[in-house]
Amino acid sequence: MNIHEFQAKELIRQYQVATPDGRVATDAEDARQITKAYGGQSVVKAQIHAGGRGKGGGVKFATDPDKAAELFKQLLGMNLVTKQTGPEGRRVFTVFISNPVDIERELYLALLVDRATSRITIMASTEGGVDIEEVAEKTPEKITRVAIDPAVGMTAFQAREVAFALGLEGDAFKKSVVFLQNLYRLFVEKDCSMVEVNPLVITKTGDVTALDAKMGFDDNALFRHPDILAFRDLNEEAPEEIEASKFNLNFIKLDGTIGCMVNGAGLAMGTMDIIKYHGGSPANFLDVGGSATEDAVKNAFRIILQDKAVKGVMVNIFGGIMRCDIVAGGIVKAAKEIGITVPVVVRLEGTNVEEGKRILAESGLNLIVADGINDAAEKIVAATK
Ligand code: GDP
Ligand code: MN
């Protein structure tokens, strides 16, 4: 799960990580009052779960309180398109007013879980404020990586190593070490998957402060962080994903044309690979999990069909704990209640497969039955071409 900048800043303040003052404005008048309180100027920032807002026109400088009110009205409700949102953009529902900072230098800092080493890793660069992907591509030597031993935690030595790499000295050096140590404590205690501070700013007065903050969390650990879960913003999630989570189903939106209903994440990966192999492209996948009921399967089908991009559905179920007759029953129920207007290929294998096939055959529905995963992928790609 990801959270907004203003929420991330709330959290990092709790951990004594420095960040400029800022508040969410409730309306244009509030934006004016906050700006007044900040001495007459402010940075007005659209809150969406995507970066690149500055270049996309979602971060604006207000030179006086009236201008802040005007910018608030301009940003609220706008469709913000950035490099990270895709061409369809994101609607802005929240506007954050930040106390402006005089920037001396813009640096880059991130903590993330590196899959290669299975360790929390610090990424730091003197090239902050800009596209880090571009830095990584063109001048990778400008990015410093420090992997942290989970048994030892971040040592003072490692924090200093990063501060050196960022070219800091004196007061800013000391402050950045404390900044980093507190940020690491937050990362571990809140089960983050990613924290990105871009830019990390050295101010004209020598302070170290997080001008921007992006944060992601491990979904599997959210049950022990009700405070983080409270930050969830449904406006930022695909409607089908929200609908699926209500039924304990796991729906992932992709950009192709074939809907996939599977059980288990591994089988989902295999299904997508084989669809690609045969020249198709998945529109989504919906994982019904290990123990879905007929009703859950029916809802899964309904959710897949809601996705306008779906031109056909591949059902790929390996019945272990999940029984094939239950899946078949759910499909038949869905077809009768919702009506299915696209080709559906079904591949069932495992527990009660004969019973499952019998239910499908006797349903009178126009389903394409496949023999094995390869045959299923071939058939759905052919049916949707
Ligand atoms: P992003 O574009 O979504 O990453 O949004 P940021 O919060 O990083 O803001 C984009 C850019 O706006 C920053 O890189 C800064 O250059 C600029 N900016 C944001 N806040 C301030 C501020 O308080 N003072 C100054 N001078 N520039 C700011
Ligand atoms: Mn940024």
Tab-separated table of C-alpha atoms and ligand atoms in Angstrom:
chain	number	residue	atom	x	y	z
A	1	MET	CA	0.000	0.000	0.000
A	2	ASN	CA	1.171	3.496	-0.804
A	3	ILE	CA	0.360	6.709	1.024
A	4	HIS	CA	0.311	10.422	0.176
A	5	GLU	CA	3.130	12.880	0.713
A	6	PHE	CA	1.278	14.684	3.515
A	7	GLN	CA	0.709	11.388	5.333
A	8	ALA	CA	4.317	10.304	4.879
A	9	LYS	CA	5.425	13.643	6.315
A	10	GLU	CA	3.155	13.176	9.328
A	11	LEU	CA	4.857	9.846	9.967
A	12	ILE	CA	8.407	11.029	9.527
A	13	ARG	CA	7.763	13.922	11.925
A	14	GLN	CA	6.780	11.335	14.541
A	15	TYR	CA	10.265	9.892	14.076
A	16	GLN	CA	12.018	13.264	14.412
A	17	VAL	CA	12.946	13.292	10.737
A	18	ALA	CA	13.053	16.911	9.583
A	19	THR	CA	10.524	18.079	6.998
A	20	PRO	CA	9.060	21.521	6.274
A	21	ASP	CA	5.804	22.512	7.981
A	22	GLY	CA	2.771	21.808	5.910
A	23	ARG	CA	-0.970	21.274	6.177
A	24	VAL	CA	-3.789	19.980	4.039
A	25	ALA	CA	-6.086	22.879	3.100
A	26	THR	CA	-9.807	22.220	3.460
A	27	ASP	CA	-10.793	25.019	1.074
A	28	ALA	CA	-9.376	28.057	-0.723
A	29	GLU	CA	-9.807	30.282	2.330
A	30	ASP	CA	-7.897	27.777	4.427
A	31	ALA	CA	-5.102	27.766	1.817
A	32	ARG	CA	-4.965	31.557	2.167
A	33	GLN	CA	-4.817	31.413	5.992
A	34	ILE	CA	-2.123	28.730	6.069
A	35	THR	CA	-0.018	30.740	3.615
A	36	LYS	CA	-0.438	33.833	5.783
A	37	ALA	CA	0.751	31.852	8.799
A	38	TYR	CA	3.849	30.823	6.807
A	39	GLY	CA	4.762	34.480	6.277
A	40	GLY	CA	2.813	35.100	3.066
A	41	GLN	CA	4.292	32.496	0.731
A	42	SER	CA	3.774	28.770	0.256
A	43	VAL	CA	4.205	25.807	-2.041
A	44	VAL	CA	0.826	24.405	-3.151
A	45	LYS	CA	1.047	20.675	-3.837
A	46	ALA	CA	-1.408	18.254	-5.413
A	47	GLN	CA	-1.579	14.950	-3.512
A	48	ILE	CA	-1.662	11.855	-5.714
A	49	HIS	CA	0.127	8.517	-5.406
A	50	ALA	CA	2.550	9.293	-8.208
A	51	GLY	CA	5.714	11.282	-8.607
A	52	GLY	CA	6.713	13.812	-11.238
A	53	ARG	CA	4.030	16.218	-10.002
A	54	GLY	CA	6.317	19.234	-10.297
A	55	LYS	CA	6.863	18.781	-14.042
A	56	GLY	CA	3.209	17.854	-14.547
A	57	GLY	CA	2.004	21.140	-13.029
A	58	GLY	CA	0.952	19.754	-9.651
A	59	VAL	CA	3.456	21.691	-7.514
A	60	LYS	CA	3.164	25.495	-7.642
A	61	PHE	CA	4.710	28.387	-5.784
A	62	ALA	CA	2.348	30.932	-4.217
A	63	THR	CA	3.929	34.359	-3.913
A	64	ASP	CA	1.119	35.637	-1.669
A	65	PRO	CA	-1.941	34.307	0.203
A	66	ASP	CA	-4.416	35.252	-2.554
A	67	LYS	CA	-2.314	33.387	-5.082
A	68	ALA	CA	-2.342	30.327	-2.771
A	69	ALA	CA	-6.161	30.419	-2.706
A	70	GLU	CA	-6.220	30.665	-6.492
A	71	LEU	CA	-3.746	27.790	-6.920
A	72	PHE	CA	-5.746	25.678	-4.481
A	73	LYS	CA	-8.832	26.078	-6.687
A	74	GLN	CA	-6.802	25.336	-9.769
A	75	LEU	CA	-5.284	22.114	-8.420
A	76	LEU	CA	-8.278	20.652	-6.591
A	77	GLY	CA	-10.232	18.377	-8.909
A	78	MET	CA	-7.769	18.713	-11.755
A	79	ASN	CA	-6.698	15.689	-13.751
A	80	LEU	CA	-2.968	15.572	-13.146
A	81	VAL	CA	-0.882	13.814	-15.773
A	82	THR	CA	2.717	13.003	-14.876
A	83	LYS	CA	5.351	10.598	-16.152
A	84	GLN	CA	4.207	8.099	-13.535
A	85	THR	CA	0.415	8.322	-13.912
A	86	GLY	CA	0.193	7.236	-17.531
A	87	PRO	CA	-1.688	9.304	-20.114
A	88	GLU	CA	-5.053	8.988	-18.309
A	89	GLY	CA	-3.715	10.925	-15.288
A	90	ARG	CA	-5.116	11.069	-11.756
A	91	ARG	CA	-7.787	13.224	-10.244
A	92	VAL	CA	-6.593	15.477	-7.400
A	93	PHE	CA	-8.724	15.181	-4.247
A	94	THR	CA	-6.333	16.697	-1.703
A	95	VAL	CA	-4.132	19.805	-1.773
A	96	PHE	CA	-1.234	20.264	0.640
A	97	ILE	CA	0.209	23.661	1.544
A	98	SER	CA	3.890	23.626	2.441
A	99	ASN	CA	6.055	26.244	4.128
A	100	PRO	CA	8.648	27.178	1.472
A	101	VAL	CA	12.285	26.322	1.966
A	102	ASP	CA	15.313	28.116	0.501
A	103	ILE	CA	17.170	25.389	-1.312
A	104	GLU	CA	20.951	25.232	-1.358
A	105	ARG	CA	21.248	21.681	-2.741
A	106	GLU	CA	18.809	18.965	-3.829
A	107	LEU	CA	19.895	15.394	-3.031
A	108	TYR	CA	18.333	11.973	-3.486
A	109	LEU	CA	17.761	9.446	-0.718
A	110	ALA	CA	15.786	6.219	-0.634
A	111	LEU	CA	15.471	3.134	1.522
A	112	LEU	CA	14.164	0.017	-0.139
A	113	VAL	CA	14.239	-3.746	0.079
A	114	ASP	CA	16.776	-5.015	-2.424
A	115	ARG	CA	15.579	-8.350	-3.777
A	116	ALA	CA	19.047	-9.420	-4.861
A	117	THR	CA	20.522	-9.188	-1.352
A	118	SER	CA	17.236	-9.474	0.605
A	119	ARG	CA	18.383	-6.475	2.603
A	120	ILE	CA	17.142	-3.009	3.283
A	121	THR	CA	19.372	-0.857	1.133
A	122	ILE	CA	20.108	2.849	1.195
A	123	MET	CA	20.298	4.551	-2.171
A	124	ALA	CA	21.746	8.022	-2.200
A	125	SER	CA	22.821	10.461	-4.866
A	126	THR	CA	23.971	14.022	-5.206
A	127	GLU	CA	21.646	14.255	-8.221
A	128	GLY	CA	18.402	14.987	-6.381
A	129	GLY	CA	15.194	16.610	-7.520
A	130	VAL	CA	15.470	15.062	-10.957
A	131	ASP	CA	14.508	11.736	-12.448
A	132	ILE	CA	16.481	9.099	-10.555
A	133	GLU	CA	15.745	6.541	-13.291
A	134	GLU	CA	17.628	8.778	-15.680
A	135	VAL	CA	20.576	9.087	-13.297
A	136	ALA	CA	20.614	5.293	-12.878
A	137	GLU	CA	20.691	4.854	-16.628
A	138	LYS	CA	23.144	7.539	-17.712
A	139	THR	CA	25.423	8.047	-14.699
A	140	PRO	CA	25.017	5.014	-12.420
A	141	GLU	CA	28.308	5.863	-10.684
A	142	LYS	CA	26.515	8.814	-9.098
A	143	ILE	CA	24.309	6.496	-7.038
A	144	THR	CA	25.687	5.051	-3.816
A	145	ARG	CA	24.194	1.847	-2.423
A	146	VAL	CA	24.665	0.633	1.132
A	147	ALA	CA	23.086	-2.670	2.207
A	148	ILE	CA	22.118	-3.058	5.846
A	149	ASP	CA	22.625	-6.234	7.829
A	150	PRO	CA	19.241	-6.980	9.439
A	151	ALA	CA	20.848	-8.465	12.548
A	152	VAL	CA	22.972	-5.391	13.206
A	153	GLY	CA	20.748	-2.628	11.861
A	154	MET	CA	22.057	0.575	10.341
A	155	THR	CA	25.376	1.422	11.955
A	156	ALA	CA	26.600	4.972	12.533
A	157	PHE	CA	29.446	4.089	10.203
A	158	GLN	CA	27.021	3.333	7.365
A	159	ALA	CA	25.070	6.543	7.956
A	160	ARG	CA	28.342	8.498	7.779
A	161	GLU	CA	29.339	6.653	4.607
A	162	VAL	CA	26.150	7.921	2.967
A	163	ALA	CA	26.664	11.465	4.267
A	164	PHE	CA	30.183	11.454	2.788
A	165	ALA	CA	28.861	10.205	-0.532
A	166	LEU	CA	26.394	13.092	-0.540
A	167	GLY	CA	29.319	15.491	-0.141
A	168	LEU	CA	28.091	16.874	3.181
A	169	GLU	CA	30.233	18.602	5.782
A	170	GLY	CA	29.966	20.145	9.237
A	171	ASP	CA	26.495	20.676	10.642
A	172	ALA	CA	24.685	19.294	7.609
A	173	PHE	CA	26.807	16.153	7.850
A	174	LYS	CA	25.807	15.543	11.485
A	175	LYS	CA	22.165	16.331	10.816
A	176	SER	CA	22.022	13.964	7.848
A	177	VAL	CA	23.365	11.090	9.978
A	178	VAL	CA	20.571	11.588	12.536
A	179	PHE	CA	18.067	12.003	9.680
A	180	LEU	CA	19.090	8.694	8.163
A	181	GLN	CA	19.109	6.767	11.432
A	182	ASN	CA	15.620	7.961	12.340
A	183	LEU	CA	14.340	7.194	8.870
A	184	TYR	CA	15.729	3.670	9.111
A	185	ARG	CA	14.030	3.145	12.490
A	186	LEU	CA	10.739	4.216	10.894
A	187	PHE	CA	11.293	1.892	7.950
A	188	VAL	CA	11.770	-1.146	10.181
A	189	GLU	CA	9.144	-0.371	12.817
A	190	LYS	CA	6.416	0.386	10.285
A	191	ASP	CA	7.257	-2.449	7.870
A	192	CYS	CA	7.890	-0.179	4.918
A	193	SER	CA	8.746	-1.556	1.516
A	194	MET	CA	10.047	1.750	0.176
A	195	VAL	CA	10.771	5.263	1.402
A	196	GLU	CA	11.925	7.833	-1.115
A	197	VAL	CA	12.958	11.368	-0.249
A	198	ASN	CA	13.462	13.256	-3.496
A	199	PRO	CA	14.637	15.845	-3.001
A	200	LEU	CA	16.394	15.668	0.311
A	201	VAL	CA	17.290	19.310	0.704
A	202	ILE	CA	20.169	21.162	2.270
A	203	THR	CA	18.767	24.587	3.029
A	204	LYS	CA	20.565	27.930	2.796
A	205	THR	CA	20.737	27.876	6.599
A	206	GLY	CA	22.428	24.447	6.648
A	207	ASP	CA	19.417	22.357	7.650
A	208	VAL	CA	18.665	18.924	6.244
A	209	THR	CA	15.011	18.430	5.375
A	210	ALA	CA	12.692	16.095	3.444
A	211	LEU	CA	11.055	18.319	0.837
A	212	ASP	CA	9.147	15.392	-0.612
A	213	ALA	CA	8.378	11.921	0.736
A	214	LYS	CA	6.993	8.807	-0.901
A	215	MET	CA	6.268	5.730	1.133
A	216	GLY	CA	5.084	2.186	0.446
A	217	PHE	CA	4.262	-0.561	2.950
A	218	ASP	CA	4.315	-4.325	2.991
A	219	ASP	CA	0.629	-5.301	2.620
A	220	ASN	CA	1.196	-8.501	4.564
A	221	ALA	CA	2.240	-6.525	7.632
A	222	LEU	CA	-0.587	-3.984	7.573
A	223	PHE	CA	-2.643	-5.981	10.071
A	224	ARG	CA	-0.251	-4.835	12.794
A	225	HIS	CA	-0.311	-1.167	11.752
A	226	PRO	CA	-3.833	0.216	12.103
A	227	ASP	CA	-2.374	3.744	11.982
A	228	ILE	CA	-0.954	3.077	8.515
A	229	LEU	CA	-4.072	1.292	7.290
A	230	ALA	CA	-6.045	4.411	8.240
A	231	PHE	CA	-4.026	6.242	5.554
A	232	ARG	CA	-5.468	4.051	2.798
A	233	ASP	CA	-7.058	6.195	0.078
A	234	LEU	CA	-9.526	4.313	-2.097
A	235	ASN	CA	-9.459	7.136	-4.657
A	236	GLU	CA	-5.986	5.944	-5.582
A	237	GLU	CA	-6.905	2.318	-6.215
A	238	ALA	CA	-8.495	0.679	-9.265
A	239	PRO	CA	-12.234	0.162	-8.548
A	240	GLU	CA	-11.981	-3.533	-9.448
A	241	GLU	CA	-9.163	-3.992	-6.938
A	242	ILE	CA	-11.274	-2.491	-4.144
A	243	GLU	CA	-14.278	-4.592	-5.117
A	244	ALA	CA	-12.127	-7.746	-5.153
A	245	SER	CA	-10.612	-7.032	-1.729
A	246	LYS	CA	-14.154	-6.974	-0.275
A	247	PHE	CA	-14.461	-10.661	-1.178
A	248	ASN	CA	-10.903	-11.535	-0.124
A	249	LEU	CA	-9.958	-11.890	-3.768
A	250	ASN	CA	-6.745	-10.540	-5.135
A	251	PHE	CA	-7.225	-8.586	-8.374
A	252	ILE	CA	-4.384	-7.019	-10.311
A	253	LYS	CA	-5.067	-4.695	-13.233
A	254	LEU	CA	-2.801	-5.020	-16.253
A	255	ASP	CA	-2.942	-3.477	-19.705
A	256	GLY	CA	-3.786	-6.306	-22.126
A	257	THR	CA	-7.079	-7.870	-23.261
A	258	ILE	CA	-7.358	-11.322	-21.644
A	259	GLY	CA	-8.884	-11.656	-18.177
A	260	CYS	CA	-7.342	-14.409	-16.058
A	261	MET	CA	-8.981	-16.273	-13.217
A	262	VAL	CA	-6.513	-18.438	-11.363
A	263	ASN	CA	-5.781	-19.836	-7.928
A	264	GLY	CA	-2.421	-18.992	-6.467
A	265	ALA	CA	0.129	-16.332	-7.383
A	266	GLY	CA	2.539	-18.823	-8.941
A	267	LEU	CA	-0.105	-20.150	-11.279
A	268	ALA	CA	-1.022	-16.543	-12.108
A	269	MET	CA	2.568	-15.869	-13.193
A	270	GLY	CA	2.638	-19.064	-15.241
A	271	THR	CA	-0.694	-18.187	-16.861
A	272	MET	CA	0.478	-14.725	-17.844
A	273	ASP	CA	3.737	-16.081	-19.229
A	274	ILE	CA	2.017	-18.635	-21.410
A	275	ILE	CA	-0.544	-16.126	-22.696
A	276	LYS	CA	2.346	-13.856	-23.691
A	277	TYR	CA	4.138	-16.812	-25.229
A	278	HIS	CA	1.179	-17.402	-27.532
A	279	GLY	CA	1.055	-13.751	-28.542
A	280	GLY	CA	-1.691	-12.518	-26.211
A	281	SER	CA	-1.594	-10.101	-23.332
A	282	PRO	CA	-3.357	-10.298	-19.931
A	283	ALA	CA	-5.860	-7.560	-19.001
A	284	ASN	CA	-5.754	-8.546	-15.359
A	285	PHE	CA	-5.483	-11.511	-13.106
A	286	LEU	CA	-7.740	-12.468	-10.310
A	287	ASP	CA	-6.474	-14.888	-7.730
A	288	VAL	CA	-9.393	-16.674	-6.041
A	289	GLY	CA	-7.029	-18.207	-3.497
A	290	GLY	CA	-7.031	-21.668	-2.049
A	291	SER	CA	-10.481	-21.995	-0.541
A	292	ALA	CA	-13.010	-19.882	-2.416
A	293	THR	CA	-16.737	-20.601	-2.281
A	294	GLU	CA	-19.016	-20.772	-5.299
A	295	ASP	CA	-20.148	-17.239	-4.534
A	296	ALA	CA	-16.585	-15.939	-4.386
A	297	VAL	CA	-15.895	-17.503	-7.787
A	298	LYS	CA	-19.061	-15.908	-9.146
A	299	ASN	CA	-17.947	-12.495	-7.850
A	300	ALA	CA	-14.487	-13.061	-9.259
A	301	PHE	CA	-16.014	-13.617	-12.663
A	302	ARG	CA	-18.215	-10.557	-12.355
A	303	ILE	CA	-15.218	-8.394	-11.403
A	304	ILE	CA	-13.134	-9.668	-14.318
A	305	LEU	CA	-15.968	-8.932	-16.739
A	306	GLN	CA	-16.396	-5.410	-15.338
A	307	ASP	CA	-12.994	-4.599	-16.758
A	308	LYS	CA	-13.849	-2.994	-20.104
A	309	ALA	CA	-10.548	-4.092	-21.633
A	310	VAL	CA	-11.425	-7.788	-21.297
A	311	LYS	CA	-12.045	-9.425	-24.683
A	312	GLY	CA	-11.916	-12.977	-23.343
A	313	VAL	CA	-11.338	-14.897	-20.128
A	314	MET	CA	-8.981	-17.733	-19.350
A	315	VAL	CA	-9.863	-19.744	-16.271
A	316	ASN	CA	-6.887	-21.736	-15.070
A	317	ILE	CA	-7.502	-23.628	-11.859
A	318	PHE	CA	-5.456	-26.333	-10.293
A	319	GLY	CA	-7.644	-27.948	-7.668
A	320	GLY	CA	-5.666	-28.784	-4.581
A	321	ILE	CA	-7.579	-27.573	-1.576
A	322	MET	CA	-9.756	-25.679	-4.042
A	323	ARG	CA	-12.230	-28.068	-5.645
A	324	CYS	CA	-12.887	-27.991	-9.397
A	325	ASP	CA	-16.629	-28.609	-8.949
A	326	ILE	CA	-16.894	-25.441	-6.839
A	327	VAL	CA	-15.115	-23.420	-9.509
A	328	ALA	CA	-17.356	-24.864	-12.209
A	329	GLY	CA	-20.421	-24.113	-10.100
A	330	GLY	CA	-19.297	-20.509	-9.635
A	331	ILE	CA	-18.705	-20.035	-13.348
A	332	VAL	CA	-22.148	-21.414	-14.198
A	333	LYS	CA	-23.765	-19.185	-11.572
A	334	ALA	CA	-21.937	-16.124	-12.925
A	335	ALA	CA	-22.891	-16.941	-16.508
A	336	LYS	CA	-26.567	-17.324	-15.591
A	337	GLU	CA	-26.777	-14.209	-13.422
A	338	ILE	CA	-24.550	-11.783	-15.288
A	339	GLY	CA	-24.404	-13.225	-18.764
A	340	ILE	CA	-21.082	-13.748	-20.440
A	341	THR	CA	-20.542	-12.012	-23.750
A	342	VAL	CA	-16.890	-12.825	-24.379
A	343	PRO	CA	-15.202	-16.153	-25.116
A	344	VAL	CA	-14.268	-18.124	-21.998
A	345	VAL	CA	-11.683	-20.889	-21.978
A	346	VAL	CA	-11.669	-23.154	-18.955
A	347	ARG	CA	-8.843	-25.384	-17.853
A	348	LEU	CA	-9.495	-27.389	-14.721
A	349	GLU	CA	-7.209	-29.943	-13.174
A	350	GLY	CA	-6.982	-31.697	-9.831
A	351	THR	CA	-9.489	-32.415	-7.082
A	352	ASN	CA	-12.974	-33.313	-8.385
A	353	VAL	CA	-12.029	-32.406	-11.954
A	354	GLU	CA	-14.460	-34.917	-13.482
A	355	GLU	CA	-17.346	-33.483	-11.487
A	356	GLY	CA	-16.269	-29.962	-12.501
A	357	LYS	CA	-16.162	-30.866	-16.193
A	358	ARG	CA	-19.560	-32.526	-15.927
A	359	ILE	CA	-21.097	-29.370	-14.398
A	360	LEU	CA	-19.679	-27.248	-17.222
A	361	ALA	CA	-20.770	-29.692	-19.930
A	362	GLU	CA	-24.313	-29.981	-18.581
A	363	SER	CA	-24.712	-26.227	-18.089
A	364	GLY	CA	-25.456	-25.683	-21.754
A	365	LEU	CA	-23.080	-22.707	-21.711
A	366	ASN	CA	-20.847	-21.925	-24.610
A	367	LEU	CA	-17.535	-22.490	-22.847
A	368	ILE	CA	-14.333	-23.608	-24.501
A	369	VAL	CA	-12.868	-26.484	-22.512
A	370	ALA	CA	-9.108	-26.829	-22.667
A	371	ASP	CA	-6.785	-29.696	-22.038
A	372	GLY	CA	-3.838	-28.364	-20.092
A	373	ILE	CA	-2.394	-24.872	-19.635
A	374	ASN	CA	-0.741	-24.656	-23.043
A	375	ASP	CA	-3.905	-25.625	-24.907
A	376	ALA	CA	-5.910	-23.126	-22.837
A	377	ALA	CA	-3.606	-20.230	-23.652
A	378	GLU	CA	-3.569	-21.123	-27.340
A	379	LYS	CA	-7.366	-21.267	-27.424
A	380	ILE	CA	-8.000	-17.985	-25.613
A	381	VAL	CA	-5.461	-16.115	-27.730
A	382	ALA	CA	-7.086	-17.512	-30.892
A	383	ALA	CA	-10.584	-16.684	-29.630
A	384	THR	CA	-9.701	-13.048	-28.876
A	385	LYS	CA	-7.644	-12.308	-31.984
B	1	GDP	P1	7.415	15.735	-7.371
B	1	GDP	O1	7.635	16.497	-8.643
B	1	GDP	O2	6.128	14.960	-7.404
B	1	GDP	O3	8.563	14.860	-7.024
B	1	GDP	O4	7.211	16.821	-6.210
B	1	GDP	P2	8.272	17.515	-5.210
B	1	GDP	O5	7.633	17.634	-3.899
B	1	GDP	O6	9.570	16.776	-5.224
B	1	GDP	O7	8.471	18.956	-5.813
B	1	GDP	C1	9.018	19.174	-7.081
B	1	GDP	C2	10.046	20.278	-7.067
B	1	GDP	O8	9.458	21.482	-6.606
B	1	GDP	C3	11.215	20.034	-6.112
B	1	GDP	O9	12.209	19.225	-6.678
B	1	GDP	C4	11.683	21.439	-5.851
B	1	GDP	O10	12.584	21.843	-6.847
B	1	GDP	C5	10.419	22.275	-5.959
B	1	GDP	N1	9.958	22.648	-4.601
B	1	GDP	C6	9.073	21.995	-3.820
B	1	GDP	N2	8.954	22.573	-2.616
B	1	GDP	C7	9.800	23.636	-2.624
B	1	GDP	C8	10.167	24.638	-1.659
B	1	GDP	O11	9.706	24.678	-0.526
B	1	GDP	N3	11.062	25.573	-2.064
B	1	GDP	C9	11.630	25.566	-3.300
B	1	GDP	N4	12.502	26.507	-3.596
B	1	GDP	N5	11.325	24.640	-4.217
B	1	GDP	C10	10.425	23.684	-3.888
B	2	MN	MN	9.818	14.618	-5.511
